[in-house]
mmCIF file of C-alpha atoms in Angstrom:
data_model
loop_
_atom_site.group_PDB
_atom_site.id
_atom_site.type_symbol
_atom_site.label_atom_id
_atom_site.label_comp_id
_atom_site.label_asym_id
_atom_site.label_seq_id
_atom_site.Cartn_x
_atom_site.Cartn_y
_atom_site.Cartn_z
ATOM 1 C CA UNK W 108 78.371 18.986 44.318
ATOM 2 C CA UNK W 109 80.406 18.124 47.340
ATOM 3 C CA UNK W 110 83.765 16.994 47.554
ATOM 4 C CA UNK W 111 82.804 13.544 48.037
ATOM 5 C CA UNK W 112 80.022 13.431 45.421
ATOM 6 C CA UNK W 113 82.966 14.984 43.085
ATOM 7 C CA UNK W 114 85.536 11.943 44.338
ATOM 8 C CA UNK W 115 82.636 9.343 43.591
ATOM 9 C CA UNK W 116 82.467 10.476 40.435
ATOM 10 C CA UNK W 117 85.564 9.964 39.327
ATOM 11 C CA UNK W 118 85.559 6.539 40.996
ATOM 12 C CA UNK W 119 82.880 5.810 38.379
ATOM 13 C CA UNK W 120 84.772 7.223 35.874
ATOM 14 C CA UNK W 121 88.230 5.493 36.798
ATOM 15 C CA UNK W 122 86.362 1.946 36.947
ATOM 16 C CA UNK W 123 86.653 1.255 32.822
ATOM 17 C CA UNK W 124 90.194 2.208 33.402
ATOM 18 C CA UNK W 125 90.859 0.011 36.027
ATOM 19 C CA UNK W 126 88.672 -2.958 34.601
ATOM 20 C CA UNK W 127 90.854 -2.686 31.032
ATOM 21 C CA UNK W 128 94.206 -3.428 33.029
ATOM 22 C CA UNK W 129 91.960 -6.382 34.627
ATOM 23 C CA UNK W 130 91.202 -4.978 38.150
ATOM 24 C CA UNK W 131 87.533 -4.093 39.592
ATOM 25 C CA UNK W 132 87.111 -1.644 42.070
ATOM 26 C CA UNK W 133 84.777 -2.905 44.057
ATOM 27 C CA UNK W 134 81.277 -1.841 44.548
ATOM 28 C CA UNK W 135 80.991 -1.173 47.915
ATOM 29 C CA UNK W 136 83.002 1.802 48.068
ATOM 30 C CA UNK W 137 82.374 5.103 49.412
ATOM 31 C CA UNK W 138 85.221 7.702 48.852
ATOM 32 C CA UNK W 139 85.818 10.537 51.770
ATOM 33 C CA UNK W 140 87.627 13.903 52.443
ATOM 34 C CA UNK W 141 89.631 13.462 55.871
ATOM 35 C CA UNK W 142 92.892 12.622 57.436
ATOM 36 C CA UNK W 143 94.724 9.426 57.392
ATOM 37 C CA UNK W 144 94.373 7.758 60.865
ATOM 38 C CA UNK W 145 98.401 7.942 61.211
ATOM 39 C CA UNK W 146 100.806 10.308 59.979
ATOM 40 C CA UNK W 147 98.376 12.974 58.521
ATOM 41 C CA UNK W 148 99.818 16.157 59.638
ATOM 42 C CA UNK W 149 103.668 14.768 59.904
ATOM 43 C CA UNK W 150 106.117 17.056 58.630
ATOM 44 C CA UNK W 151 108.767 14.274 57.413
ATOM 45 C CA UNK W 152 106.564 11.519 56.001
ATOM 46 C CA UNK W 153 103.063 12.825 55.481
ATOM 47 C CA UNK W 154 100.185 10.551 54.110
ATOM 48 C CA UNK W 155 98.246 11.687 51.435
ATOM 49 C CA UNK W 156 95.716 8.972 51.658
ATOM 50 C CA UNK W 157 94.394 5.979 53.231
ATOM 51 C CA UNK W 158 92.257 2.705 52.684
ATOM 52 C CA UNK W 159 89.740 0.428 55.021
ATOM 53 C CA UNK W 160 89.076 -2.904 53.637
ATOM 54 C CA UNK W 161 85.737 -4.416 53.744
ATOM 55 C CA UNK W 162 86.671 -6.036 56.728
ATOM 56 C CA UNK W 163 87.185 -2.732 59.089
ATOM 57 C CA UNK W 164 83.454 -1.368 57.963
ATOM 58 C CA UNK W 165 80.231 -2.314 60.175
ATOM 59 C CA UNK W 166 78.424 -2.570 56.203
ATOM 60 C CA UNK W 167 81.579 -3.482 54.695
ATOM 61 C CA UNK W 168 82.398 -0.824 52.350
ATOM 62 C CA UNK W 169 85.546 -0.451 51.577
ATOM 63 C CA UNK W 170 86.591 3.407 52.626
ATOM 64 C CA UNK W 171 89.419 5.556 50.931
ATOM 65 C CA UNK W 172 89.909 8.993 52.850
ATOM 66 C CA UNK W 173 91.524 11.572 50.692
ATOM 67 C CA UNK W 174 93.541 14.418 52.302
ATOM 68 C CA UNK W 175 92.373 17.633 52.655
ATOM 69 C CA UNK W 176 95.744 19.342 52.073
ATOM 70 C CA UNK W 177 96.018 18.101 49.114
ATOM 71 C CA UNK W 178 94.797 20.036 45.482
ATOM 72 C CA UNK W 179 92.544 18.727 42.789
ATOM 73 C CA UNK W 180 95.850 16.512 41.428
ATOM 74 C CA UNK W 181 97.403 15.430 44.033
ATOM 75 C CA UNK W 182 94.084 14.268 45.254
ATOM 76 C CA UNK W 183 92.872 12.482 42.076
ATOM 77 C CA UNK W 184 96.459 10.928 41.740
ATOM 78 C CA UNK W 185 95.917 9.915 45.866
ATOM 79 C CA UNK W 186 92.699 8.430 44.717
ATOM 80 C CA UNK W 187 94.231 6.079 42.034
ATOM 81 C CA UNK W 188 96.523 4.996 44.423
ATOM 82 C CA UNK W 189 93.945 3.866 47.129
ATOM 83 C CA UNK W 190 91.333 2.205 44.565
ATOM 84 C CA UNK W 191 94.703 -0.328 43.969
ATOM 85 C CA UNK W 192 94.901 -1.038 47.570
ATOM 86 C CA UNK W 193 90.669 -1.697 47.280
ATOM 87 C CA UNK W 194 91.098 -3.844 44.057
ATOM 88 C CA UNK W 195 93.554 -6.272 46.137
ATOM 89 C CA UNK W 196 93.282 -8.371 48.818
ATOM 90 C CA UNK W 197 93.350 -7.035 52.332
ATOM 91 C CA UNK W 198 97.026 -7.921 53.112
ATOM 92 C CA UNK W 199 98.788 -7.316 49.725
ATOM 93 C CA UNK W 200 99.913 -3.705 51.144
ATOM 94 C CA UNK W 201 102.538 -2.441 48.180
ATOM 95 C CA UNK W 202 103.719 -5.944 47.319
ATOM 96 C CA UNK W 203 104.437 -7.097 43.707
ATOM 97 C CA UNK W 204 100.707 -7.067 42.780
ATOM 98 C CA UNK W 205 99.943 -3.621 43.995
ATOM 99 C CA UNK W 206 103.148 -2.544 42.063
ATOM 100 C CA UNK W 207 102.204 -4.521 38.957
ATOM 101 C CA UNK W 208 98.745 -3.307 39.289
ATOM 102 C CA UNK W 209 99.851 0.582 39.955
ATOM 103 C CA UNK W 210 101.586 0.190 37.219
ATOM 104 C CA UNK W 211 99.463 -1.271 35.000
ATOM 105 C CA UNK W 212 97.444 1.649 35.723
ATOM 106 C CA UNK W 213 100.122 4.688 34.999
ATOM 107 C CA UNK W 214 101.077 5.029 38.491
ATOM 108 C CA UNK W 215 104.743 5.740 39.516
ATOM 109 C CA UNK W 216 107.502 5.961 42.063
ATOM 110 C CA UNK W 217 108.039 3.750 45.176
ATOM 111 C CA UNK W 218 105.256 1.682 45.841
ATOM 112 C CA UNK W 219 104.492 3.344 48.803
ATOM 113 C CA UNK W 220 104.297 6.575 47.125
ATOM 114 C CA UNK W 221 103.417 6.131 43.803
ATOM 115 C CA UNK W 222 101.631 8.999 42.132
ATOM 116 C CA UNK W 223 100.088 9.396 38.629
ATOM 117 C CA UNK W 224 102.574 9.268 35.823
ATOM 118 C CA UNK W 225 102.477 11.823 32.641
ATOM 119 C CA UNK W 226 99.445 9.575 30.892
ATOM 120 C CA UNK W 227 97.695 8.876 33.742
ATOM 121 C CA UNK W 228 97.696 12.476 35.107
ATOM 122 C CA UNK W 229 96.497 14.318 31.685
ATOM 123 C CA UNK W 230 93.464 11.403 31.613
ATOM 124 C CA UNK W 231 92.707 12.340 35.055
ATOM 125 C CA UNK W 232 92.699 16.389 34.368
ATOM 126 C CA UNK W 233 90.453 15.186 31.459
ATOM 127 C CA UNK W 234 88.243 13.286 33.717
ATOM 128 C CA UNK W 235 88.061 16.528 36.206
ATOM 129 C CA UNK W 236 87.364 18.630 34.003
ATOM 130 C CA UNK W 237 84.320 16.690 32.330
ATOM 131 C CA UNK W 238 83.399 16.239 36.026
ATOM 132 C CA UNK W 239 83.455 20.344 37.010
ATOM 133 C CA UNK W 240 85.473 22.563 39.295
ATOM 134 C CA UNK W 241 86.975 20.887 42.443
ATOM 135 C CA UNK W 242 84.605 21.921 45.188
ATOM 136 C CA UNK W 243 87.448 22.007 47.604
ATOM 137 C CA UNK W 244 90.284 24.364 48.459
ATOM 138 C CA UNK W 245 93.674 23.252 49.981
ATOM 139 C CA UNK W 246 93.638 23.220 54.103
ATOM 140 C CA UNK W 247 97.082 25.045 54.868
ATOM 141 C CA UNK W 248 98.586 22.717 58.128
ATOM 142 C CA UNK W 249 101.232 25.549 58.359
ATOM 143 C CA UNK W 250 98.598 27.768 60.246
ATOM 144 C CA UNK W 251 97.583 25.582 62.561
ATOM 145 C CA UNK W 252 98.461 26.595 66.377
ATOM 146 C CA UNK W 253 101.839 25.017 67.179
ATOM 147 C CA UNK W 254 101.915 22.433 70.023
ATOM 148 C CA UNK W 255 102.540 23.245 73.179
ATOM 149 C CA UNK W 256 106.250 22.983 74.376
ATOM 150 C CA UNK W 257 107.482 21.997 77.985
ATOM 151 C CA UNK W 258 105.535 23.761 81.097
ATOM 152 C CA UNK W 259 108.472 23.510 82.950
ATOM 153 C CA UNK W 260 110.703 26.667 83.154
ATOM 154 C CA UNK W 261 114.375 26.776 84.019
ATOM 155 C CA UNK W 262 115.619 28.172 86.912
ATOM 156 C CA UNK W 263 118.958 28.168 87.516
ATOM 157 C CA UNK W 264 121.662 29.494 90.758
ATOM 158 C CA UNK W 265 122.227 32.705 90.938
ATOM 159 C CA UNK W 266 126.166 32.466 91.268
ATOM 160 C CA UNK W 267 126.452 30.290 88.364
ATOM 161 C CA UNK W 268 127.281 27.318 90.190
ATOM 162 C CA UNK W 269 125.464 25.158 87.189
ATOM 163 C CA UNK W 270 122.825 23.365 89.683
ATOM 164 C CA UNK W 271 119.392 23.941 87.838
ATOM 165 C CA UNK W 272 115.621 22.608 88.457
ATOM 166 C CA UNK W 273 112.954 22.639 86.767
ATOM 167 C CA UNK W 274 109.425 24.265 87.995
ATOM 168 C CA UNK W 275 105.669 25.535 86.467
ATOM 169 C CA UNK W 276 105.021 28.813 86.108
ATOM 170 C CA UNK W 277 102.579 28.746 88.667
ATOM 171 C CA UNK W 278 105.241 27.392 91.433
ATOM 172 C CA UNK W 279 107.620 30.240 89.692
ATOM 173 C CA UNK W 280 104.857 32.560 90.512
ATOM 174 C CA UNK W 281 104.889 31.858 94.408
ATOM 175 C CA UNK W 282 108.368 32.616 94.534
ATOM 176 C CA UNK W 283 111.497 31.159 93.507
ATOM 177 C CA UNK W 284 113.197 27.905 95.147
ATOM 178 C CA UNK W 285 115.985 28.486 97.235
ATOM 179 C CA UNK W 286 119.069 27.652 95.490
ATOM 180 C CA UNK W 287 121.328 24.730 97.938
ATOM 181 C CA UNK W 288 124.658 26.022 96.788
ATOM 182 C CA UNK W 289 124.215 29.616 97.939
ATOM 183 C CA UNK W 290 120.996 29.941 99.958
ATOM 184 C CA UNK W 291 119.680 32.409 97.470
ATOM 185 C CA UNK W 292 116.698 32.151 94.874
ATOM 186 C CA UNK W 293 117.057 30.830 91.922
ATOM 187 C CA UNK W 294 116.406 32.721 88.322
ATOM 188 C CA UNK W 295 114.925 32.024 85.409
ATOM 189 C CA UNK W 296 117.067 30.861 82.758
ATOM 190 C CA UNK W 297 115.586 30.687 78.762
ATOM 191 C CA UNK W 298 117.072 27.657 77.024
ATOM 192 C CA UNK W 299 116.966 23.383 77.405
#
């Protein structure tokens, strides 16, 4: 079982619960492993999650991408979160019927972050478990290569005069610029 045949089960499986608090998910649904189109890797306000209405999809499904970062919980409880955005209409975003709705449901926190509360979570564990083992592990972002900084290196007077420029490697490599204040070349300074 993949990860996404796993998440489409418990779609299935969440779809009594949703229709009892008087919500249908909707059928055209397909449920995904991948990263939110903004704000998937941020280190201050990282999105677990993400839904497409109808409207964005050439056979309009409605898609929900799940983050891969995320473990079996935190994914599920991601999950719950998105099929309220797909049981609403396109532009209700976490207004007072995604908030009733979420809810309704056992979802809670900020609207924009609400995750399963204590009933909700132990039904979906229960629902996971009946389903199997999560076919997924965690992706760790931490390991990923760090972004590049500035190409340009420092070089500064020699005499300590202050004046500074900026220059690649590359130019650095052909020699230093001559410094104006002195007539000397410059060094290379570490630091902004």
């Amino acid at each position: 079982m993949t990860r996404e045949d796993w998440l489409n089960t418990m779609v299935a499986r969440l779809r009594p619960h949703f229709e009892a608090h008087g919500a249908t998910v909707p059928a055209r649904l397909r449920v995904s492993i991948g990263f939110p189109s903004k704000g998937g890797l941020s280190l201050k306000r990282r999105r677990a999650g993400e839904h497409w209405g109808e409207a964005c999809s050439a056979d309009g499904h409605h898609e929900i991408f799940v983050s891969p970062l995320l473990e079996q919980a935190e994914a599920v409880s991601t999950l719950a979160h998105e099929l309220c955005h797909a049981c609403l209409p396109a532009m209700t975003k976490h207004k007072g019927p995604f908030r009733k709705l979420g809810a309704a449901i056992g979802l809670e926190g900020k609207p924009t972050s609400m995750d399963a509360g204590p009933d909700l979570a132990v039904m979906l564990a229960r629902l996971g478990t009946e389903i199997g083992p999560w076919p997924a592990a965690r992706l760790n972002a931490s390991e990923l290569p760090k972004p590049q900084g500035t190409r340009l290196l420092k070089v500064v007077c020699p005499e300590g005069s202050g004046y500074c420029v900026r220059i690649t490697k590359k130019w650095l490599d052909t020699g230093a610029p001559i410094c104006p204040c002195c007539n000397e070349p410059m060094i290379e300074r570490e630091g902004p």
